[in-house]
PDB file of C-alpha atoms in Angstrom:
ATOM      1  CA  MET A   1      93.126  78.658 103.868  1.00 41.00           C
ATOM      2  CA  ARG A   2      90.281  77.088 105.820  1.00 41.00           C
ATOM      3  CA  ALA A   3      90.114  73.666 107.407  1.00 40.00           C
ATOM      4  CA  PRO A   4      87.632  71.856 105.062  1.00 45.00           C
ATOM      5  CA  PRO A   5      89.834  72.022 101.909  1.00 58.00           C
ATOM      6  CA  TRP A   6      92.663  70.449 103.920  1.00 59.00           C
ATOM      7  CA  GLY A   7      90.656  67.219 104.247  1.00 69.00           C
ATOM      8  CA  LEU A   8      88.999  67.402 100.844  1.00 76.00           C
ATOM      9  CA  MET A   9      91.634  65.199  99.193  1.00 78.00           C
ATOM     10  CA  GLY A  10      91.147  62.505 101.804  1.00 75.00           C
ATOM     11  CA  LEU A  11      87.362  62.632 101.398  1.00 76.00           C
ATOM     12  CA  LEU A  12      87.625  62.392  97.617  1.00 78.00           C
ATOM     13  CA  ALA A  13      90.020  59.468  97.969  1.00 78.00           C
ATOM     14  CA  LEU A  14      87.592  57.630 100.290  1.00 75.00           C
ATOM     15  CA  VAL A  15      84.490  58.249  98.176  1.00 74.00           C
ATOM     16  CA  TYR A  16      85.781  58.061  94.595  1.00 75.00           C
ATOM     17  CA  ALA A  17      89.321  56.647  94.392  1.00 77.00           C
ATOM     18  CA  PHE A  18      89.565  53.718  96.815  1.00 74.00           C
ATOM     19  CA  PRO A  19      86.312  51.994  95.771  1.00 74.00           C
ATOM     20  CA  ASN A  20      87.842  51.636  92.304  1.00 77.00           C
ATOM     21  CA  VAL A  21      91.306  50.560  93.505  1.00 74.00           C
ATOM     22  CA  ASP A  22      92.008  46.814  93.791  1.00 75.00           C
ATOM     23  CA  GLY A  23      95.787  46.718  94.122  1.00 74.00           C
ATOM     24  CA  ILE A  24      98.786  48.263  95.825  1.00 78.00           C
ATOM     25  CA  GLY A  25      99.729  50.114  92.648  1.00 78.00           C
ATOM     26  CA  GLY A  26      96.519  52.112  92.605  1.00 76.00           C
ATOM     27  CA  PHE A  27      96.851  52.872  96.309  1.00 79.00           C
ATOM     28  CA  TRP A  28     100.371  54.257  95.847  1.00 83.00           C
ATOM     29  CA  LEU A  29      99.178  56.415  92.953  1.00 83.00           C
ATOM     30  CA  VAL A  30      96.514  58.060  95.138  1.00 82.00           C
ATOM     31  CA  PHE A  31      98.959  58.355  98.036  1.00 83.00           C
ATOM     32  CA  ALA A  32     101.635  59.986  95.846  1.00 86.00           C
ATOM     33  CA  ALA A  33      99.164  62.515  94.411  1.00 85.00           C
ATOM     34  CA  GLY A  34      98.016  63.632  97.882  1.00 85.00           C
ATOM     35  CA  THR A  35     101.588  63.822  99.166  1.00 86.00           C
ATOM     36  CA  ALA A  36     102.663  65.938  96.180  1.00 88.00           C
ATOM     37  CA  VAL A  37      99.919  68.501  96.837  1.00 86.00           C
ATOM     38  CA  ALA A  38     100.792  68.700 100.554  1.00 84.00           C
ATOM     39  CA  ALA A  39     104.507  69.077  99.752  1.00 86.00           C
ATOM     40  CA  TRP A  40     103.792  71.842  97.221  1.00 87.00           C
ATOM     41  CA  ILE A  41     101.906  73.851  99.863  1.00 83.00           C
ATOM     42  CA  ASN A  42     104.587  73.156 102.466  1.00 82.00           C
ATOM     43  CA  PHE A  43     107.311  74.634 100.257  1.00 83.00           C
ATOM     44  CA  GLY A  44     105.477  77.978 100.097  1.00 74.00           C
ATOM     45  CA  SER A  45     106.092  81.029 102.262  1.00 66.00           C
ATOM     46  CA  PRO A  46     106.204  80.669 106.082  1.00 65.00           C
ATOM     47  CA  ARG A  47     102.634  81.971 106.244  1.00 63.00           C
ATOM     48  CA  VAL A  48     101.220  79.044 104.220  1.00 72.00           C
ATOM     49  CA  SER A  49     103.729  76.228 104.834  1.00 76.00           C
ATOM     50  CA  TYR A  50     101.829  75.250 107.984  1.00 73.00           C
ATOM     51  CA  GLY A  51      98.892  74.438 105.727  1.00 76.00           C
ATOM     52  CA  GLY A  52     101.056  71.859 103.966  1.00 79.00           C
ATOM     53  CA  PHE A  53     101.590  69.944 107.200  1.00 79.00           C
ATOM     54  CA  GLN A  54      97.874  70.030 108.030  1.00 78.00           C
ATOM     55  CA  THR A  55      96.946  68.969 104.491  1.00 82.00           C
ATOM     56  CA  GLY A  56      99.293  66.000 104.694  1.00 81.00           C
ATOM     57  CA  LEU A  57      98.117  64.972 108.178  1.00 78.00           C
ATOM     58  CA  ALA A  58      94.440  65.181 107.234  1.00 79.00           C
ATOM     59  CA  PHE A  59      95.059  63.166 104.063  1.00 82.00           C
ATOM     60  CA  TYR A  60      97.129  60.498 105.807  1.00 80.00           C
ATOM     61  CA  LYS A  61      94.533  60.169 108.599  1.00 76.00           C
ATOM     62  CA  ALA A  62      91.945  59.472 105.923  1.00 77.00           C
ATOM     63  CA  VAL A  63      93.904  56.904 103.907  1.00 77.00           C
ATOM     64  CA  PHE A  64      95.785  55.185 106.770  1.00 76.00           C
ATOM     65  CA  GLN A  65      92.984  53.974 109.033  1.00 71.00           C
ATOM     66  CA  GLY A  66      94.220  50.428 109.490  1.00 65.00           C
ATOM     67  CA  PHE A  67      95.681  47.456 107.673  1.00 64.00           C
ATOM     68  CA  GLY A  68      92.617  47.105 105.463  1.00 59.00           C
ATOM     69  CA  PRO A  69      90.930  49.439 102.999  1.00 60.00           C
ATOM     70  CA  ALA A  70      89.909  52.827 104.411  1.00 57.00           C
ATOM     71  CA  VAL A  71      86.131  53.148 104.300  1.00 61.00           C
ATOM     72  CA  SER A  72      85.113  55.397 107.235  1.00 64.00           C
ATOM     73  CA  ALA A  73      84.964  59.196 107.148  1.00 67.00           C
ATOM     74  CA  THR A  74      84.735  59.450 110.963  1.00 73.00           C
ATOM     75  CA  VAL A  75      88.517  59.678 111.393  1.00 69.00           C
ATOM     76  CA  LEU A  76      88.653  62.435 108.797  1.00 68.00           C
ATOM     77  CA  ARG A  77      85.826  64.310 110.542  1.00 74.00           C
ATOM     78  CA  ASP A  78      87.641  64.159 113.870  1.00 74.00           C
ATOM     79  CA  ARG A  79      90.825  65.397 112.242  1.00 71.00           C
ATOM     80  CA  LEU A  80      89.038  68.376 110.703  1.00 74.00           C
ATOM     81  CA  VAL A  81      87.524  69.248 114.070  1.00 80.00           C
ATOM     82  CA  GLY A  82      91.050  69.267 115.526  1.00 76.00           C
ATOM     83  CA  ILE A  83      92.307  71.489 112.709  1.00 74.00           C
ATOM     84  CA  ALA A  84      89.434  73.920 113.224  1.00 78.00           C
ATOM     85  CA  LEU A  85      90.169  74.108 116.974  1.00 82.00           C
ATOM     86  CA  GLY A  86      93.854  74.752 116.237  1.00 75.00           C
ATOM     87  CA  LEU A  87      92.974  77.543 113.810  1.00 74.00           C
ATOM     88  CA  ILE A  88      90.740  79.205 116.397  1.00 82.00           C
ATOM     89  CA  VAL A  89      93.470  79.137 119.048  1.00 82.00           C
ATOM     90  CA  PHE A  90      96.080  80.311 116.547  1.00 73.00           C
ATOM     91  CA  GLY A  91      93.813  83.133 115.370  1.00 73.00           C
ATOM     92  CA  LEU A  92      93.239  84.347 118.939  1.00 78.00           C
ATOM     93  CA  LEU A  93      96.981  84.401 119.610  1.00 74.00           C
ATOM     94  CA  GLU A  94      97.919  86.106 116.345  1.00 67.00           C
ATOM     95  CA  HIS A  95      95.159  88.701 116.122  1.00 67.00           C
ATOM     96  CA  VAL A  96      94.096  89.342 119.727  1.00 72.00           C
ATOM     97  CA  LEU A  97      96.603  88.274 122.385  1.00 73.00           C
ATOM     98  CA  TRP A  98      99.911  88.690 120.540  1.00 65.00           C
ATOM     99  CA  PRO A  99      99.391  90.363 117.150  1.00 65.00           C
ATOM    100  CA  VAL A 100     102.466  90.366 114.919  1.00 67.00           C
ATOM    101  CA  ARG A 101     101.935  91.645 111.383  1.00 72.00           C
ATOM    102  CA  ALA A 102     104.398  91.130 108.566  1.00 70.00           C
ATOM    103  CA  ALA A 103     103.378  94.538 107.149  1.00 72.00           C
ATOM    104  CA  ASP A 104     104.751  96.220 110.279  1.00 74.00           C
ATOM    105  CA  ARG A 105     107.861  94.073 110.460  1.00 81.00           C
ATOM    106  CA  MET A 106     108.844  94.760 106.846  1.00 82.00           C
ATOM    107  CA  ARG A 107     108.909  98.523 107.478  1.00 83.00           C
ATOM    108  CA  GLU A 108     111.007  98.055 110.617  1.00 86.00           C
ATOM    109  CA  ARG A 109     113.403  95.750 108.793  1.00 89.00           C
ATOM    110  CA  LEU A 110     113.726  98.143 105.855  1.00 89.00           C
ATOM    111  CA  ALA A 111     114.619 100.877 108.361  1.00 89.00           C
ATOM    112  CA  ASP A 112     117.370  98.551 109.622  1.00 91.00           C
ATOM    113  CA  VAL A 113     118.611  98.203 106.033  1.00 92.00           C
ATOM    114  CA  LEU A 114     118.833 101.977 105.617  1.00 92.00           C
ATOM    115  CA  ARG A 115     120.667 102.371 108.924  1.00 91.00           C
ATOM    116  CA  SER A 116     123.135  99.680 107.907  1.00 93.00           C
ATOM    117  CA  LEU A 117     123.652 101.418 104.562  1.00 92.00           C
ATOM    118  CA  ALA A 118     124.274 104.688 106.417  1.00 91.00           C
ATOM    119  CA  GLY A 119     126.917 102.935 108.505  1.00 91.00           C
ATOM    120  CA  LEU A 120     128.513 101.536 105.353  1.00 91.00           C
ATOM    121  CA  ALA A 121     128.599 104.995 103.763  1.00 89.00           C
ATOM    122  CA  LEU A 122     130.326 106.451 106.837  1.00 87.00           C
ATOM    123  CA  ALA A 123     132.799 103.584 106.908  1.00 86.00           C
ATOM    124  CA  CYS A 124     133.639 104.156 103.230  1.00 81.00           C
ATOM    125  CA  ALA A 125     134.297 107.823 104.014  1.00 74.00           C
ATOM    126  CA  GLY A 126     136.722 107.016 106.835  1.00 66.00           C
ATOM    127  CA  PRO A 127     140.484 107.249 106.454  1.00 62.00           C
ATOM    128  CA  GLY A 128     141.935 104.220 104.721  1.00 62.00           C
ATOM    129  CA  GLY A 129     138.520 102.915 103.679  1.00 65.00           C
ATOM    130  CA  LEU A 130     137.276  99.502 104.775  1.00 71.00           C
ATOM    131  CA  ARG A 131     139.260  96.355 105.331  1.00 78.00           C
ATOM    132  CA  ALA A 132     138.186  93.382 103.229  1.00 79.00           C
ATOM    133  CA  GLY A 133     136.961  91.408 106.247  1.00 84.00           C
ATOM    134  CA  ASP A 134     134.881  94.291 107.607  1.00 87.00           C
ATOM    135  CA  LEU A 135     133.397  94.996 104.189  1.00 87.00           C
ATOM    136  CA  ASP A 136     132.458  91.353 103.720  1.00 90.00           C
ATOM    137  CA  ALA A 137     130.790  91.247 107.153  1.00 91.00           C
ATOM    138  CA  ARG A 138     128.734  94.344 106.343  1.00 91.00           C
ATOM    139  CA  ARG A 139     127.817  92.902 102.952  1.00 91.00           C
ATOM    140  CA  ARG A 140     126.485  89.699 104.533  1.00 93.00           C
ATOM    141  CA  LEU A 141     124.528  91.629 107.179  1.00 93.00           C
ATOM    142  CA  ILE A 142     122.816  93.939 104.691  1.00 93.00           C
ATOM    143  CA  SER A 143     122.128  91.078 102.279  1.00 93.00           C
ATOM    144  CA  GLN A 144     120.370  89.176 105.060  1.00 93.00           C
ATOM    145  CA  GLN A 145     118.366  92.245 106.056  1.00 92.00           C
ATOM    146  CA  VAL A 146     117.231  92.779 102.467  1.00 92.00           C
ATOM    147  CA  ALA A 147     116.246  89.108 102.236  1.00 91.00           C
ATOM    148  CA  ASP A 148     114.213  89.532 105.444  1.00 89.00           C
ATOM    149  CA  VAL A 149     112.375  92.519 103.964  1.00 88.00           C
ATOM    150  CA  GLN A 150     111.532  90.566 100.818  1.00 85.00           C
ATOM    151  CA  GLY A 151     110.265  87.671 102.949  1.00 83.00           C
ATOM    152  CA  PHE A 152     108.029  90.006 104.966  1.00 82.00           C
ATOM    153  CA  ILE A 153     106.688  91.528 101.737  1.00 80.00           C
ATOM    154  CA  GLU A 154     105.640  88.085 100.519  1.00 77.00           C
ATOM    155  CA  SER A 155     104.173  87.136 103.907  1.00 75.00           C
ATOM    156  CA  SER A 156     102.144  90.359 104.114  1.00 75.00           C
ATOM    157  CA  LYS A 157     100.226  89.341 100.993  1.00 73.00           C
ATOM    158  CA  PHE A 158      98.513  86.575 102.995  1.00 67.00           C
ATOM    159  CA  GLU A 159      97.424  88.739 105.921  1.00 67.00           C
ATOM    160  CA  PRO A 160      93.671  89.442 106.194  1.00 64.00           C
ATOM    161  CA  GLY A 161      92.794  92.893 104.905  1.00 58.00           C
ATOM    162  CA  ALA A 162      96.389  93.681 103.943  1.00 56.00           C
ATOM    163  CA  THR A 163      97.930  94.239 100.539  1.00 56.00           C
ATOM    164  CA  ALA A 164     101.570  94.365  99.533  1.00 52.00           C
ATOM    165  CA  ASP A 165     102.939  97.872  99.960  1.00 68.00           C
ATOM    166  CA  GLU A 166     104.209  98.936  96.521  1.00 74.00           C
ATOM    167  CA  VAL A 167     106.101 101.836  98.094  1.00 77.00           C
ATOM    168  CA  ILE A 168     108.040  99.438 100.332  1.00 81.00           C
ATOM    169  CA  GLN A 169     108.837  97.234  97.353  1.00 83.00           C
ATOM    170  CA  GLN A 170     110.129 100.249  95.413  1.00 85.00           C
ATOM    171  CA  LEU A 171     112.191 101.462  98.360  1.00 87.00           C
ATOM    172  CA  THR A 172     113.674  97.994  98.794  1.00 89.00           C
ATOM    173  CA  GLY A 173     114.785  98.004  95.154  1.00 89.00           C
ATOM    174  CA  ASP A 174     116.296 101.480  95.556  1.00 90.00           C
ATOM    175  CA  ALA A 175     118.086 100.350  98.729  1.00 91.00           C
ATOM    176  CA  GLN A 176     119.640  97.465  96.807  1.00 93.00           C
ATOM    177  CA  VAL A 177     120.917  99.909  94.170  1.00 92.00           C
ATOM    178  CA  VAL A 178     122.490 102.069  96.914  1.00 92.00           C
ATOM    179  CA  PHE A 179     124.002  98.925  98.417  1.00 93.00           C
ATOM    180  CA  LEU A 180     125.663  97.926  95.139  1.00 93.00           C
ATOM    181  CA  LEU A 181     126.991 101.454  94.566  1.00 91.00           C
ATOM    182  CA  LEU A 182     128.469 101.637  98.078  1.00 91.00           C
ATOM    183  CA  LEU A 183     130.137  98.260  97.550  1.00 90.00           C
ATOM    184  CA  ALA A 184     131.591  99.511  94.263  1.00 89.00           C
ATOM    185  CA  ILE A 185     132.894 102.671  95.973  1.00 87.00           C
ATOM    186  CA  ALA A 186     134.360 100.642  98.838  1.00 85.00           C
ATOM    187  CA  ARG A 187     136.159  98.293  96.435  1.00 83.00           C
ATOM    188  CA  ASP A 188     137.375 101.055  94.112  1.00 76.00           C
ATOM    189  CA  GLU A 189     141.146 101.267  94.402  1.00 63.00           C
ATOM    190  CA  GLY A 190     141.497 104.529  92.470  1.00 63.00           C
ATOM    191  CA  GLU A 191     142.876 107.572  94.295  1.00 68.00           C
ATOM    192  CA  LEU A 192     141.025 110.877  94.306  1.00 70.00           C
ATOM    193  CA  PRO A 193     142.905 114.154  93.860  1.00 73.00           C
ATOM    194  CA  GLU A 194     143.895 115.758  97.145  1.00 76.00           C
ATOM    195  CA  ALA A 195     141.505 118.669  96.576  1.00 78.00           C
ATOM    196  CA  ALA A 196     138.558 116.279  96.084  1.00 77.00           C
ATOM    197  CA  ARG A 197     139.030 114.168  99.229  1.00 78.00           C
ATOM    198  CA  GLY A 198     137.447 116.661 101.597  1.00 84.00           C
ATOM    199  CA  PRO A 199     134.321 117.201  99.442  1.00 84.00           C
ATOM    200  CA  ALA A 200     134.062 113.440  98.890  1.00 84.00           C
ATOM    201  CA  LEU A 201     134.106 112.907 102.658  1.00 85.00           C
ATOM    202  CA  ARG A 202     131.321 115.469 103.056  1.00 87.00           C
ATOM    203  CA  LEU A 203     129.302 113.843 100.273  1.00 87.00           C
ATOM    204  CA  MET A 204     129.465 110.411 101.914  1.00 87.00           C
ATOM    205  CA  THR A 205     128.577 111.921 105.287  1.00 87.00           C
ATOM    206  CA  ASP A 206     125.560 113.685 103.791  1.00 86.00           C
ATOM    207  CA  ALA A 207     124.553 110.461 102.036  1.00 88.00           C
ATOM    208  CA  ALA A 208     124.659 108.670 105.392  1.00 88.00           C
ATOM    209  CA  ALA A 209     122.465 111.432 106.899  1.00 86.00           C
ATOM    210  CA  ALA A 210     119.987 111.047 104.040  1.00 86.00           C
ATOM    211  CA  LEU A 211     119.785 107.290 104.591  1.00 88.00           C
ATOM    212  CA  GLU A 212     119.231 107.881 108.303  1.00 85.00           C
ATOM    213  CA  ALA A 213     116.429 110.288 107.386  1.00 84.00           C
ATOM    214  CA  GLY A 214     114.843 107.582 105.273  1.00 84.00           C
ATOM    215  CA  ALA A 215     115.013 105.180 108.215  1.00 84.00           C
ATOM    216  CA  VAL A 216     113.392 107.777 110.480  1.00 81.00           C
ATOM    217  CA  ARG A 217     110.546 108.185 107.981  1.00 79.00           C
ATOM    218  CA  LEU A 218     109.872 104.453 108.209  1.00 77.00           C
ATOM    219  CA  ARG A 219     109.945 104.651 112.010  1.00 69.00           C
ATOM    220  CA  PRO A 220     107.811 107.658 112.972  1.00 59.00           C
ATOM    221  CA  GLY A 221     108.659 109.667 116.048  1.00 57.00           C
ATOM    222  CA  GLY A 222     112.223 110.749 115.323  1.00 52.00           C
ATOM    223  CA  GLU A 223     113.650 114.046 114.160  1.00 54.00           C
ATOM    224  CA  ILE A 224     114.627 114.032 110.484  1.00 56.00           C
ATOM    225  CA  PRO A 225     118.024 115.645 109.856  1.00 55.00           C
ATOM    226  CA  ALA A 226     118.549 117.999 106.929  1.00 57.00           C
ATOM    227  CA  PHE A 227     121.039 117.225 104.182  1.00 63.00           C
ATOM    228  CA  HIS A 228     122.146 118.728 100.877  1.00 65.00           C
ATOM    229  CA  LEU A 229     123.663 116.168  98.531  1.00 77.00           C
ATOM    230  CA  ASP A 230     123.621 118.452  95.506  1.00 77.00           C
ATOM    231  CA  ALA A 231     126.066 120.960  96.998  1.00 79.00           C
ATOM    232  CA  ALA A 232     128.457 118.252  98.200  1.00 80.00           C
ATOM    233  CA  PHE A 233     128.399 116.477  94.844  1.00 82.00           C
ATOM    234  CA  SER A 234     128.993 119.713  92.962  1.00 84.00           C
ATOM    235  CA  ALA A 235     132.070 120.377  95.104  1.00 83.00           C
ATOM    236  CA  VAL A 236     133.456 116.916  94.310  1.00 81.00           C
ATOM    237  CA  GLU A 237     132.730 117.383  90.613  1.00 82.00           C
ATOM    238  CA  ARG A 238     134.473 120.768  90.494  1.00 84.00           C
ATOM    239  CA  ALA A 239     137.534 119.417  92.316  1.00 80.00           C
ATOM    240  CA  ILE A 240     137.892 116.435  89.989  1.00 77.00           C
ATOM    241  CA  THR A 241     137.178 118.415  86.812  1.00 77.00           C
ATOM    242  CA  ALA A 242     139.725 121.105  87.738  1.00 75.00           C
ATOM    243  CA  HIS A 243     142.430 118.510  88.391  1.00 64.00           C
ATOM    244  CA  ARG A 244     144.525 117.650  85.329  1.00 57.00           C
ATOM    245  CA  PRO A 245     146.870 114.761  86.204  1.00 54.00           C
ATOM    246  CA  LEU A 246     149.721 113.834  83.931  1.00 41.00           C
ATOM    247  CA  ASP A 247     148.768 110.173  84.195  1.00 53.00           C
ATOM    248  CA  GLY A 248     145.784 109.362  81.981  1.00 52.00           C
ATOM    249  CA  ASP A 249     144.909 106.268  84.026  1.00 56.00           C
ATOM    250  CA  GLN A 250     144.631 108.371  87.175  1.00 57.00           C
ATOM    251  CA  ASP A 251     142.277 110.790  85.412  1.00 61.00           C
ATOM    252  CA  GLU A 252     140.104 107.905  84.199  1.00 72.00           C
ATOM    253  CA  ALA A 253     139.975 106.441  87.723  1.00 71.00           C
ATOM    254  CA  SER A 254     138.888 109.791  89.193  1.00 73.00           C
ATOM    255  CA  ARG A 255     136.131 110.182  86.630  1.00 76.00           C
ATOM    256  CA  GLY A 256     134.991 106.623  87.259  1.00 80.00           C
ATOM    257  CA  ARG A 257     134.684 107.421  90.960  1.00 80.00           C
ATOM    258  CA  LEU A 258     132.772 110.604  90.084  1.00 82.00           C
ATOM    259  CA  ALA A 259     130.301 108.547  88.028  1.00 86.00           C
ATOM    260  CA  LEU A 260     129.734 106.277  91.043  1.00 86.00           C
ATOM    261  CA  TYR A 261     129.106 109.314  93.250  1.00 86.00           C
ATOM    262  CA  ARG A 262     126.618 110.704  90.724  1.00 88.00           C
ATOM    263  CA  GLU A 263     124.630 107.462  90.629  1.00 90.00           C
ATOM    264  CA  LEU A 264     124.786 107.230  94.410  1.00 88.00           C
ATOM    265  CA  VAL A 265     123.265 110.697  94.801  1.00 88.00           C
ATOM    266  CA  VAL A 266     120.422 109.815  92.427  1.00 87.00           C
ATOM    267  CA  ALA A 267     119.724 106.536  94.239  1.00 88.00           C
ATOM    268  CA  VAL A 268     119.867 108.085  97.720  1.00 87.00           C
ATOM    269  CA  ASN A 269     117.495 110.858  96.642  1.00 84.00           C
ATOM    270  CA  ARG A 270     114.894 108.228  95.806  1.00 82.00           C
ATOM    271  CA  LEU A 271     115.146 106.870  99.363  1.00 79.00           C
ATOM    272  CA  ALA A 272     115.043 110.243 101.120  1.00 69.00           C
ATOM    273  CA  PRO A 273     111.862 111.795 102.529  1.00 60.00           C
ATOM    274  CA  ASP A 274     110.015 113.813  99.901  1.00 55.00           C
ATOM    275  CA  GLU A 275     110.375 117.110 101.736  1.00 43.00           C
ATOM    276  CA  LEU A 276     114.175 116.751 101.891  1.00 43.00           C
ATOM    277  CA  ARG A 277     114.936 115.444  98.428  1.00 45.00           C
ATOM    278  CA  SER A 278     117.484 117.326  96.346  1.00 41.00           C
ATOM    279  CA  THR A 279     118.651 116.577  92.831  1.00 36.00           C
ATOM    280  CA  ALA A 280     122.330 116.558  91.908  1.00 37.00           C
ATOM    281  CA  ARG A 281     123.220 118.901  89.113  1.00 34.00           C
TER     282      ARG A 281
END
């Protein structure tokens, strides 16, 4: 947004609206229309909400010039000069002296999401699982991180010369799927057969390594660890399939957990670096 459109409503009000207004009712109608437009802009993303304040200030400077009818455009001109000066200073700070781009921040924040998911996967694999309080704290943290990524994606659309990264948007959706599957695994109260607990631990550990690898890909400069989810999942599947419990409910619970593991492997594979992806069979 540039400065002139921010004062355009005030100029139109001075030239066309107020000469035809002869009562307080007409004044309030013009005032309400300008305020509604400024409020609509202000409720946008953080990158454009500042424009709502400037739109409102420029409009109010134009219509509130004194106790009588507003007839001079000089006040509006001075206000626009001030807005232009502020934009120049702001542009120098943002693009030259202290550049901070939402496109860079969204990749860093998504890497934080993947690292948090890796920590959740390791915690789910630990003995005794996760306590309810710890799980809830991790859920809130990851939810906030995902919300931050989505905010940066929206903000990046307004940066000069930048477009929304479709890959980042896809990875964010895949990360949310992994998040929901890990929550389901953490809250699952079913018991795995004794023979399947070791392979399940390895699977969750490998899943955490894969998520770490995805975070490293988003933050260049680190060494990407190798992982093999297909072998770990196959071991879990063989252990559960070979086990024949007498209790039918226990068998159903084990197969339900296996289905969660299968979906987790598929979702994690979509987040892993291309050269390390492996498909569960």
